[in-house]
Amino acid sequence: MVKSANKLDNEKKVFKPNYMLVEEAHVKNWEAEIEKGKDMEKYWAEKAEQFEWFQKWDQVLDESNKPFYKWFTNGKINLAYNAVDRWIHTDKRNQVAILYANERGDEKKLTYYELYREVNKMANALKNLGVEKGDTVSMYMPMCPELLISMLACNKIGAVHSVVYSGLSVGAFVERMNDAKAKILVTADGTFRRGKVIDLKKIVDEAMLKCHTIETTIVVKHAGNPIHMSELSGKEIFYDTLLEGEPDECPVEEMDSEDPLFILYTSGSTGKPKAVLHTTAGYMVGVATTLKTIFDIHNGDLWWCTGDIGWITGHSYLIYGPLLLGTTTLVYEGAPDYPDPGIWWKIVEKYGVTKLYTSPTAIRHLMRYGNKYPTVYNLSSLKILGSVGEPMNPAAWMWLYRNIGQEKTPIMDTWWQTETGMHMISPLPVSHLKPGTPTLPFPGVDIDVVDENGNPVPVGEDGYVVVKKPWPAMFRTLYKDEKRFVNVYWKDIPGGVYRAGDMARKDEDGYIWIQGRSDDVLKIAGHRVGTSEVEAAFSSHPAVAEAAVIGKSDPVKGQVIKAFVILKEGYKLTTKLISELQRHVRYELGPVAVLGDIVQVDNLPKTRSGKIMRRVLRAREEGKDLGDLSTLEDG
Ligand code: PRX
């Protein structure tokens, strides 16, 4: 029994596995599984057997063109077939695949058979619009069943989806759309958020003035808000109208293991957002295996991932992982504290959620309300909890463990990235846990913490997180930018390793403690926000000559933005201008860009080559030693 919530005590505390979970666990011995994973190719090949292949692979891993690795070469497979079609010939046919609920109390259930037919109709409709294998289809949608259907429909016919998070606003949306150059966009009228309807179509209308590749926009009537549809024939069409009369059978496209599956944008430290490309078979194997092993998915589970589908967490573990395992996935549209901060616990009780996967920011937000809300509800259906996106501080871990897990559900703190596609560092239900660390690399994954020369750092010292061997769900490249792919991830540290961009320490048990990003990427409420994107948004305001931004610690969101701006002549940073700048940045980037402070400065620290030295701003902010300033322009 845990007695103290004191941070240091808990950091040292080890939590033993719950014996009831060990009994039913797919993997009962963590160490033995890690040992098994050392024969990496054999390990992943065995896992690949869980799927139906149209043609088996010749080679598990092709390393002939590093770092452009290939997995399961010459295999032929289809994701939608394995996630949906496969189940309709089993006793899962009439089981609920997607359980949709929203903050207004509406709900919708789609069985595997119903999902199968909807996916086929949409797949046929996309084909009729001229979409072919390899074409890109963009999506900008709320958390609604039609988004999952559209993504699966793309898989079914071999199209590549590019989902843009619906919390991103006009500027960020336009940039991602123009980069992907899709001809089709699937969107919706609006989305529900805290009792209001956010007009998504209005954002799309504005964005379309600057996106010239889109020929057809498909609009789902979801929130019922009034919208304007283009009069031009074929330009904009309602989803329901498009699907009318479409047959509910559609032939499946046999995809090569390495055929592109989707692109997903994520922010980097410099320049435009990175279009991370994932391919078919390896991604399926990695995602399904990790979900099954870490969250111990069994028949009868009700899986709830609270992340948004617009991010990798939603792609891998809200849609693909659970459906590939034939489980029921809950899709919830709404905020965690509306109509009150008990809503999540009410949903857990109402539907009997068994596995809940969420984020440290959400937990820190909800724990501010104490245990008043969770105690009202019966949370006994919960068996395993999980977290992703940022370091889970021990206080949040303990709150979740005590108040939600009632000291019997282990917490799977999973470390991974858009680029890794799947969980990379994580405990299993049978692991000994320490609050604040994702523990050890997943079996079959080789990760270390090293110095800049690639040598492992001693216990307790800071180093870079690197992945030393390829893993199946790894991204294959940055879409249309192989040079950046090689330069950003595979060059800095010797030894041909993947540099994740995070700093970490290892403890005496080898457990990895993530310290945060080592580059200029902010983690705001678990979302990756590139400093250069925010700076560009500031600089596009007429009053701003130049801007630099850094992350400032925030007790709930992890980090928020602190901006240093140089104003053009004649401007002063008045309260009015501050609120105007806030609105402007929010308009460009959306609510992910949470602004803390904006301060006016006369100059910014720069290198002689003109790059802003954000680390100097950070050090000044934290009152730390400024480090090596030899490249600073004016000392
Ligand atoms: O800094 C790490 C942090 O999130 C980054 C990846 O962000 P993104 O690509 O948006 O994917 C988030 C969802 C997979 C990582 O480089 N991060 C993710 N999980 C953890 C974490 N930091 C600490 N602990 C975690 N469990």
XYZ file of C-alpha atoms and ligand atoms in Angstrom:
661
model
C 0.000 0.000 0.000
C 1.391 3.403 -0.926
C 1.553 5.728 2.041
C 3.172 8.853 0.759
C 2.646 11.098 -2.219
C 5.995 12.735 -1.656
C 7.744 13.120 -5.004
C 11.102 11.674 -4.047
C 9.570 8.755 -2.205
C 7.475 7.886 -5.208
C 10.318 8.237 -7.647
C 12.138 5.604 -5.696
C 9.137 3.443 -5.147
C 8.696 0.294 -7.201
C 5.192 -0.946 -7.920
C 4.814 -4.671 -8.329
C 2.463 -6.139 -10.932
C -1.109 -7.002 -10.030
C -1.132 -10.828 -9.883
C -4.610 -11.055 -11.428
C -3.350 -9.311 -14.536
C -0.257 -11.487 -14.657
C -2.440 -14.583 -14.747
C -4.276 -13.506 -17.878
C -1.425 -11.620 -19.560
C -0.335 -12.551 -23.090
C 3.252 -12.079 -21.893
C 3.914 -13.347 -18.402
C 7.654 -12.869 -18.193
C 9.025 -9.472 -19.199
C 12.702 -10.384 -19.073
C 12.151 -13.549 -21.134
C 10.204 -11.569 -23.752
C 12.997 -8.987 -23.980
C 15.447 -11.838 -24.399
C 13.285 -13.291 -27.182
C 13.193 -9.889 -28.870
C 16.969 -9.914 -29.225
C 16.568 -12.196 -32.215
C 14.809 -9.262 -33.758
C 13.940 -10.532 -37.204
C 12.606 -13.803 -35.846
C 10.615 -11.963 -33.208
C 8.896 -9.610 -35.666
C 8.395 -12.329 -38.289
C 6.478 -14.368 -35.706
C 4.317 -11.358 -34.939
C 3.625 -10.817 -38.642
C 1.941 -14.227 -38.724
C -1.068 -12.742 -36.895
C -2.313 -11.236 -40.167
C -3.839 -12.572 -43.345
C -1.374 -12.040 -46.154
C -2.213 -12.310 -49.852
C 1.408 -13.263 -50.336
C 4.075 -13.946 -47.709
C 7.278 -11.867 -47.573
C 10.675 -13.010 -48.931
C 12.847 -11.217 -46.426
C 11.962 -9.859 -42.984
C 14.356 -6.899 -43.075
C 16.224 -5.443 -46.022
C 19.145 -3.307 -44.853
C 20.815 -2.910 -48.234
C 20.104 0.823 -48.505
C 20.468 2.296 -45.002
C 18.699 4.232 -43.548
C 15.981 3.399 -46.079
C 15.070 0.119 -44.463
C 12.416 -2.205 -45.818
C 10.379 -4.741 -43.893
C 8.637 -7.894 -45.099
C 9.801 -7.378 -48.659
C 7.547 -8.539 -51.483
C 4.769 -9.375 -49.053
C 1.240 -8.511 -50.210
C -1.280 -7.389 -47.619
C -4.036 -4.840 -46.995
C -4.616 -2.991 -43.750
C -8.381 -2.416 -44.114
C -8.834 -6.060 -45.039
C -7.083 -7.119 -41.833
C -8.756 -4.491 -39.667
C -12.300 -4.944 -40.946
C -13.043 -7.538 -43.660
C -11.257 -10.333 -41.832
C -13.559 -10.073 -38.820
C -16.840 -10.396 -40.675
C -16.161 -14.066 -41.256
C -15.729 -14.652 -37.522
C -17.864 -14.317 -34.413
C -16.836 -10.677 -34.267
C -19.063 -9.903 -37.256
C -21.793 -8.331 -35.120
C -19.516 -7.048 -32.386
C -19.252 -3.280 -32.050
C -16.120 -2.038 -33.787
C -16.595 1.693 -33.244
C -18.473 3.138 -30.305
C -18.863 6.862 -30.900
C -20.042 9.197 -28.142
C -19.971 12.946 -27.751
C -20.383 15.671 -25.157
C -24.062 16.110 -26.037
C -24.764 12.534 -25.015
C -25.303 11.296 -28.600
C -23.948 7.884 -29.378
C -23.541 5.716 -32.430
C -22.394 2.133 -32.679
C -20.991 0.462 -35.761
C -20.478 -3.275 -35.771
C -17.668 -4.791 -37.807
C -20.184 -5.752 -40.470
C -21.678 -2.258 -40.593
C -18.221 -0.729 -40.687
C -17.291 -3.084 -43.528
C -20.186 -1.872 -45.640
C -19.595 1.804 -44.885
C -15.913 1.521 -45.752
C -16.766 -0.194 -49.034
C -19.262 2.493 -49.986
C -16.769 5.253 -49.313
C -14.029 3.332 -51.121
C -16.258 3.025 -54.193
C -17.177 6.700 -53.991
C -13.517 7.720 -53.852
C -12.787 5.544 -56.867
C -15.620 7.225 -58.752
C -13.980 10.550 -58.032
C -10.892 9.237 -59.775
C -8.836 8.309 -56.715
C -6.335 5.587 -57.571
C -3.745 3.563 -55.717
C -0.989 5.880 -54.494
C -3.087 9.081 -54.665
C -3.286 11.264 -51.583
C -6.581 12.137 -49.896
C -6.548 14.859 -47.232
C -8.845 14.970 -44.233
C -9.714 17.731 -41.811
C -12.366 16.348 -39.548
C -13.733 16.056 -36.049
C -13.597 12.828 -34.072
C -16.474 11.165 -35.888
C -17.085 7.708 -37.411
C -16.846 9.108 -40.961
C -13.204 9.993 -40.351
C -12.355 6.393 -39.465
C -14.441 5.173 -42.409
C -12.657 7.525 -44.812
C -9.212 6.495 -43.584
C -10.050 2.808 -43.902
C -11.599 3.425 -47.337
C -8.273 4.896 -48.460
C -6.442 1.808 -47.190
C -8.864 -0.456 -48.945
C -8.138 1.022 -52.394
C -4.484 1.835 -51.747
C -4.852 5.600 -51.440
C -2.615 7.466 -48.993
C -4.340 9.578 -46.373
C -3.072 12.794 -44.940
C -5.079 13.775 -41.882
C -4.627 17.311 -40.611
C -5.545 17.802 -36.948
C -8.787 19.792 -36.809
C -7.406 21.921 -33.961
C -4.901 23.456 -36.387
C -6.071 26.661 -37.933
C -5.950 28.304 -41.355
C -2.214 29.019 -41.692
C -1.024 25.626 -40.469
C -3.759 23.850 -42.415
C -2.893 25.591 -45.707
C 0.792 24.807 -45.324
C 0.119 21.091 -44.802
C -2.479 20.883 -47.565
C -0.265 22.529 -50.147
C 2.615 20.281 -49.261
C 0.546 17.089 -49.669
C -0.998 18.289 -52.966
C -4.125 16.155 -52.589
C -7.009 16.492 -55.041
C -9.670 15.390 -52.568
C -10.426 16.762 -49.124
C -12.842 15.154 -46.682
C -14.141 17.505 -44.033
C -17.244 18.250 -41.944
C -19.504 21.166 -41.160
C -18.373 21.470 -37.572
C -17.284 19.885 -34.338
C -18.616 20.013 -30.766
C -16.437 21.610 -28.152
C -17.542 22.683 -24.682
C -21.158 23.285 -25.580
C -20.340 25.180 -28.759
C -20.024 24.182 -32.374
C -16.720 25.048 -34.007
C -17.317 25.898 -37.635
C -14.745 23.756 -39.449
C -16.188 24.445 -42.882
C -15.507 28.158 -42.422
C -11.825 27.397 -41.789
C -11.834 25.158 -44.873
C -13.468 27.903 -46.970
C -10.737 30.338 -45.979
C -8.004 27.785 -46.521
C -9.325 26.845 -49.958
C -8.608 30.354 -51.204
C -4.950 29.390 -50.837
C -5.070 25.643 -51.648
C -5.153 25.143 -55.379
C -4.822 21.394 -55.776
C -8.153 20.368 -54.217
C -10.707 19.527 -56.909
C -13.439 18.035 -54.725
C -14.320 18.640 -51.090
C -16.519 16.045 -49.421
C -18.470 17.469 -46.483
C -19.886 15.322 -43.684
C -23.026 16.756 -42.078
C -21.990 16.218 -38.499
C -22.678 19.131 -36.176
C -25.600 20.546 -38.158
C -24.314 24.122 -38.206
C -25.266 26.238 -41.234
C -22.541 26.240 -43.861
C -22.017 27.568 -47.343
C -21.479 25.021 -50.114
C -19.837 26.018 -53.368
C -22.190 26.243 -56.322
C -19.565 24.956 -58.739
C -20.581 21.516 -59.904
C -18.436 18.732 -58.457
C -16.465 21.149 -56.299
C -18.169 20.469 -52.977
C -20.443 17.577 -52.225
C -22.095 16.231 -49.114
C -20.777 12.869 -47.924
C -24.276 11.361 -47.802
C -25.065 12.453 -51.354
C -21.763 11.073 -52.576
C -22.360 7.659 -51.008
C -25.947 7.361 -52.182
C -26.386 4.251 -54.284
C -22.779 3.114 -53.898
C -22.481 -0.675 -53.615
C -21.447 -1.999 -50.212
C -18.913 -4.380 -51.681
C -15.558 -3.214 -53.007
C -12.600 -5.266 -54.172
C -9.555 -5.033 -51.959
C -6.284 -3.669 -53.327
C -3.357 -6.013 -52.728
C -0.677 -3.710 -51.361
C 3.007 -4.329 -51.306
C 4.415 -4.372 -47.760
C 6.288 -1.173 -48.528
C 3.500 0.698 -50.309
C 2.791 4.063 -48.633
C -0.035 3.970 -46.094
C -0.274 7.531 -44.837
C 1.534 10.759 -44.307
C 1.198 12.724 -41.126
C 2.653 16.134 -40.414
C 4.640 16.909 -37.336
C 6.600 19.965 -36.344
C 10.354 20.045 -36.541
C 12.778 22.574 -35.117
C 13.352 24.402 -38.387
C 11.460 25.181 -41.554
C 8.197 23.702 -42.671
C 6.464 20.827 -40.888
C 7.735 17.353 -41.619
C 5.562 14.963 -43.605
C 6.267 11.645 -41.932
C 5.620 8.717 -44.278
C 4.507 5.325 -42.988
C 4.181 2.211 -45.112
C 1.902 -0.779 -44.867
C 3.050 -4.097 -43.416
C 5.703 -3.102 -40.873
C 3.401 -0.450 -39.454
C 0.591 -2.979 -39.031
C 2.873 -5.487 -37.321
C 4.406 -2.919 -34.954
C 1.172 -1.247 -33.949
C -0.902 -4.391 -33.392
C 1.872 -6.168 -31.489
C 2.600 -3.322 -29.108
C -1.067 -2.684 -28.344
C -1.764 -6.356 -27.754
C 1.279 -6.842 -25.519
C 1.351 -3.584 -23.556
C -2.380 -3.211 -23.011
C -2.992 -6.925 -23.030
C -5.968 -6.790 -25.350
C -8.424 -9.683 -25.058
C -11.889 -10.451 -26.353
C -14.399 -8.393 -24.419
C -12.157 -5.392 -23.912
C -13.465 -1.880 -24.400
C -10.521 0.249 -25.448
C -10.521 4.017 -25.049
C -7.730 6.168 -26.410
C -8.505 9.797 -25.591
C -6.001 11.202 -28.109
C -7.195 12.883 -31.278
C -7.203 10.999 -34.573
C -5.343 13.941 -36.099
C -2.147 12.864 -34.323
C -0.145 9.668 -34.496
C -1.635 8.432 -31.202
C -5.058 8.412 -32.824
C -3.828 6.816 -36.038
C -1.954 3.976 -34.357
C -3.943 3.347 -31.213
C -7.418 4.711 -31.708
C -8.080 3.227 -35.125
C -5.539 0.844 -36.514
C -4.221 -1.025 -33.470
C -7.613 -1.811 -31.909
C -9.323 -2.732 -35.189
C -6.414 -4.926 -36.267
C -6.914 -6.776 -32.986
C -10.688 -6.965 -33.480
C -11.518 -5.060 -30.336
C -14.048 -2.274 -29.714
C -12.648 1.241 -29.869
C -14.380 4.166 -28.207
C -14.283 7.443 -30.120
C -15.180 10.371 -27.899
C -15.735 13.874 -29.214
C -15.522 16.468 -26.476
C -13.352 18.035 -23.811
C -12.288 16.247 -20.595
C -13.948 18.840 -18.372
C -17.241 19.543 -20.089
C -20.028 19.602 -18.925
C -17.969 18.946 -15.797
C -14.616 17.359 -14.931
C -16.336 14.052 -14.180
C -17.305 13.378 -17.790
C -14.501 10.896 -18.528
C -15.244 8.886 -15.410
C -18.936 8.938 -16.261
C -18.104 7.458 -19.673
C -15.871 4.799 -18.131
C -18.754 3.756 -15.872
C -21.460 3.994 -18.536
C -19.735 1.828 -21.111
C -17.453 -0.251 -18.880
C -14.150 0.874 -20.367
C -11.443 -1.666 -19.560
C -8.298 0.003 -20.900
C -7.827 3.774 -20.894
C -4.977 5.484 -22.756
C -4.525 9.195 -22.133
C -1.978 11.985 -21.617
C -0.164 13.598 -18.692
C -1.647 17.006 -19.553
C -5.191 15.664 -19.297
C -4.395 13.975 -15.997
C -2.731 17.075 -14.541
C -5.745 19.112 -15.622
C -8.247 16.717 -14.048
C -6.276 16.213 -10.841
C -6.679 19.901 -10.055
C -10.286 19.070 -9.181
C -9.168 16.518 -6.599
C -10.927 13.190 -6.195
C -14.409 14.669 -5.935
C -15.379 13.583 -9.456
C -13.839 10.121 -9.764
C -15.349 8.969 -6.475
C -18.861 9.543 -7.803
C -18.435 6.861 -10.451
C -17.824 3.157 -10.484
C -14.455 2.718 -12.169
C -14.032 -0.951 -11.366
C -14.147 -2.011 -15.034
C -10.705 -0.460 -15.585
C -7.841 -2.913 -15.764
C -4.950 -1.044 -17.357
C -4.215 2.664 -17.739
C -1.763 4.274 -20.099
C -0.168 7.561 -20.952
C 1.709 9.165 -23.838
C 2.973 12.458 -25.186
C 5.219 13.931 -22.507
C 6.914 12.936 -19.301
C 4.411 11.755 -16.698
C 5.495 13.419 -13.482
C 5.296 11.221 -10.372
C 2.556 13.355 -8.770
C 0.270 12.889 -11.790
C 1.180 9.193 -11.943
C 0.224 8.739 -8.291
C -3.030 10.621 -8.678
C -4.028 8.474 -11.618
C -2.943 5.292 -9.882
C -4.845 6.025 -6.685
C -7.965 7.811 -7.809
C -8.681 6.234 -11.144
C -6.866 2.925 -10.952
C -7.755 2.440 -7.291
C -4.269 1.051 -6.701
C -4.880 -2.031 -8.788
C -4.406 -0.945 -12.387
C -0.848 -0.571 -13.647
C 0.057 2.528 -15.663
C 1.734 1.972 -19.003
C 3.798 5.096 -19.599
C 4.578 4.679 -23.305
C 7.334 6.649 -25.027
C 7.214 6.937 -28.794
C 6.851 9.441 -31.640
C 5.085 10.237 -34.902
C 8.213 8.916 -36.585
C 8.388 5.649 -34.652
C 4.741 4.830 -35.442
C 4.510 2.436 -32.482
C 5.348 2.283 -28.773
C 9.109 2.040 -28.290
C 9.822 2.319 -24.570
C 7.130 0.944 -22.305
C 6.446 -1.425 -19.466
C 4.136 -4.434 -19.843
C 1.392 -5.284 -17.332
C 3.815 -7.729 -15.702
C 6.571 -5.123 -15.225
C 7.784 -3.508 -12.051
C 6.876 0.153 -12.398
C 8.418 3.370 -11.137
C 6.328 6.545 -11.438
C 7.866 8.914 -13.993
C 9.612 6.486 -16.331
C 8.435 4.480 -19.355
C 10.904 1.845 -18.086
C 12.598 -0.299 -20.776
C 12.544 -0.616 -24.569
C 9.797 -2.859 -25.933
C 10.987 -6.365 -26.838
C 12.514 -6.354 -30.332
C 13.407 -2.669 -30.011
C 16.987 -1.581 -29.367
C 17.258 1.810 -27.658
C 20.063 3.427 -25.723
C 21.011 6.757 -24.172
C 24.314 7.965 -25.612
C 26.661 10.954 -25.807
C 27.348 12.872 -29.041
C 29.900 10.240 -30.065
C 27.379 7.470 -29.749
C 28.816 5.994 -26.531
C 26.382 4.962 -23.800
C 26.327 7.495 -20.962
C 26.946 6.365 -17.378
C 23.970 5.797 -15.088
C 22.337 9.066 -14.019
C 23.884 11.241 -16.730
C 22.040 13.039 -19.508
C 22.343 11.720 -23.044
C 20.516 11.457 -26.347
C 17.859 8.831 -26.979
C 18.831 6.750 -30.007
C 17.327 3.694 -31.666
C 20.139 1.408 -32.673
C 18.359 -1.050 -34.902
C 15.453 -0.679 -37.336
C 11.966 -1.458 -36.084
C 8.948 -2.495 -38.188
C 6.665 0.568 -37.766
C 9.483 3.030 -38.384
C 8.737 5.884 -40.780
C 10.400 5.258 -44.109
C 11.199 8.819 -45.088
C 9.951 12.387 -45.033
C 7.565 12.642 -47.956
C 9.343 14.138 -50.953
C 12.314 15.140 -48.779
C 14.789 12.277 -48.420
C 17.663 14.654 -47.788
C 15.998 16.132 -44.738
C 15.117 12.624 -43.532
C 18.785 11.599 -43.590
C 20.116 14.868 -42.224
C 17.697 15.366 -39.362
C 17.577 11.856 -37.982
C 20.509 9.723 -39.115
C 23.587 11.923 -39.283
C 24.284 13.681 -36.005
C 25.288 10.694 -33.932
C 27.816 8.199 -35.321
C 26.960 4.536 -35.730
C 24.016 4.729 -38.141
C 21.554 5.177 -35.289
C 18.228 7.030 -35.304
C 18.353 10.178 -33.181
C 14.967 10.705 -31.580
C 15.523 14.319 -30.507
C 14.959 13.600 -26.806
C 17.296 13.733 -23.826
C 17.127 11.056 -21.144
C 18.919 9.372 -18.235
C 19.160 5.752 -17.279
C 18.954 4.523 -13.705
C 20.673 1.571 -12.071
C 17.975 -0.806 -13.392
C 18.400 0.471 -16.942
C 15.050 2.277 -16.779
C 14.974 5.300 -19.078
C 13.866 8.650 -17.645
C 12.895 11.027 -20.446
C 13.997 14.602 -19.777
C 12.412 16.329 -22.794
C 13.350 17.461 -26.289
C 16.925 18.293 -27.159
C 15.911 20.410 -30.138
C 13.780 23.501 -30.668
C 10.499 21.673 -30.562
C 8.028 22.606 -27.840
C 5.723 20.115 -26.203
C 2.524 21.963 -25.398
C -0.114 19.728 -23.830
C 1.658 16.820 -25.534
C 1.469 18.451 -28.985
C 4.640 19.111 -30.918
C 4.937 22.750 -31.866
C 7.974 23.947 -33.793
C 9.503 27.200 -32.580
C 10.086 28.332 -36.142
C 6.411 27.882 -37.045
C 5.361 30.058 -34.111
C 8.017 32.648 -34.940
C 6.806 32.754 -38.550
C 3.258 33.311 -37.294
C 4.413 36.244 -35.133
C 6.484 37.726 -37.944
C 3.532 37.663 -40.312
C 1.844 40.316 -38.136
C 2.441 43.850 -39.464
C 3.736 45.138 -36.109
C 6.438 42.505 -35.711
C 9.933 42.856 -37.182
C 11.334 39.684 -35.663
C 10.398 37.118 -33.028
C 11.966 34.294 -31.070
C 10.064 31.823 -28.930
C 11.018 29.353 -26.242
C 9.107 26.950 -24.024
C 8.220 28.058 -20.528
C 7.296 25.401 -17.941
C 3.652 25.150 -17.119
C 2.221 23.038 -14.303
C -0.592 21.617 -16.440
C 0.432 21.819 -20.090
C 4.076 20.937 -19.551
C 5.152 23.917 -21.618
C 3.625 27.101 -22.996
C 5.122 29.660 -25.371
C 7.181 32.600 -24.223
C 7.744 35.020 -27.090
C 10.379 37.738 -27.474
C 9.397 40.230 -30.157
C 11.182 43.081 -31.844
C 8.525 45.518 -33.026
C 8.678 47.663 -36.131
C 9.232 51.378 -35.656
C 6.282 53.234 -34.285
C 4.756 50.214 -32.498
C 4.543 49.666 -28.761
C 3.636 46.453 -26.960
C 0.384 47.687 -25.445
C -2.225 45.386 -23.903
C -4.212 45.872 -27.082
C -1.311 44.752 -29.272
C -0.637 41.764 -26.992
C -4.184 40.531 -27.377
C -4.051 41.204 -31.107
C -0.852 39.157 -31.407
C -2.434 36.370 -29.387
C -5.429 36.307 -31.700
C -3.209 36.460 -34.767
C -1.023 33.522 -33.749
C -4.085 31.532 -32.790
C -5.665 32.291 -36.151
C -2.547 31.126 -37.966
C -1.799 28.035 -35.913
C -4.880 27.181 -33.874
C -5.338 26.517 -30.162
C -2.243 24.272 -29.987
C -0.134 27.422 -29.786
C -0.757 28.317 -26.151
C 0.845 31.646 -25.395
C 2.254 32.361 -21.960
C 4.123 35.679 -22.099
C 4.952 38.081 -24.874
C 7.773 40.519 -24.153
C 9.279 43.258 -26.251
C 13.067 43.290 -26.793
C 15.463 45.470 -28.797
C 17.577 42.621 -30.096
C 17.842 38.843 -30.022
C 20.921 36.733 -29.300
C 22.187 35.322 -32.598
C 25.076 33.323 -33.949
C 27.431 35.025 -36.368
C 25.600 33.283 -39.173
C 22.377 34.903 -38.016
C 20.608 32.005 -36.287
C 18.650 32.834 -33.162
C 20.260 31.239 -30.094
C 17.174 30.095 -28.266
C 19.247 28.285 -25.703
C 20.604 31.659 -24.548
C 17.061 32.947 -24.127
C 16.143 29.768 -22.266
C 19.149 29.957 -19.976
C 18.461 33.604 -19.190
C 14.869 32.759 -18.476
C 15.805 29.979 -16.096
C 18.658 31.995 -14.546
C 21.147 29.335 -15.654
C 24.743 29.446 -16.836
C 24.707 30.595 -20.472
C 27.097 27.852 -21.676
C 29.384 28.258 -24.666
C 28.747 31.658 -26.207
C 31.686 31.677 -28.598
C 29.409 31.866 -31.613
C 27.231 34.647 -30.213
C 27.242 37.666 -32.511
C 27.893 40.392 -29.989
C 29.133 38.341 -27.075
O 9.549 14.245 -26.455
C 8.930 12.992 -26.584
C 7.479 13.112 -26.184
O 6.779 13.315 -27.388
C 7.683 13.356 -28.501
C 6.997 12.811 -29.721
O 5.933 13.646 -30.053
P 4.910 13.239 -31.180
O 5.668 12.864 -32.405
O 3.926 14.339 -31.282
O 4.237 11.942 -30.657
C 3.523 11.969 -29.450
C 2.698 10.722 -29.343
C 3.419 9.470 -29.626
C 8.853 12.568 -28.031
O 10.013 12.879 -28.783
N 6.972 11.903 -25.542
C 6.121 11.002 -26.080
N 5.808 10.050 -25.170
C 6.491 10.349 -24.038
C 7.229 11.526 -24.279
N 8.037 12.063 -23.345
C 8.111 11.427 -22.157
N 7.424 10.314 -21.842
C 6.601 9.731 -22.745
N 5.929 8.646 -22.423
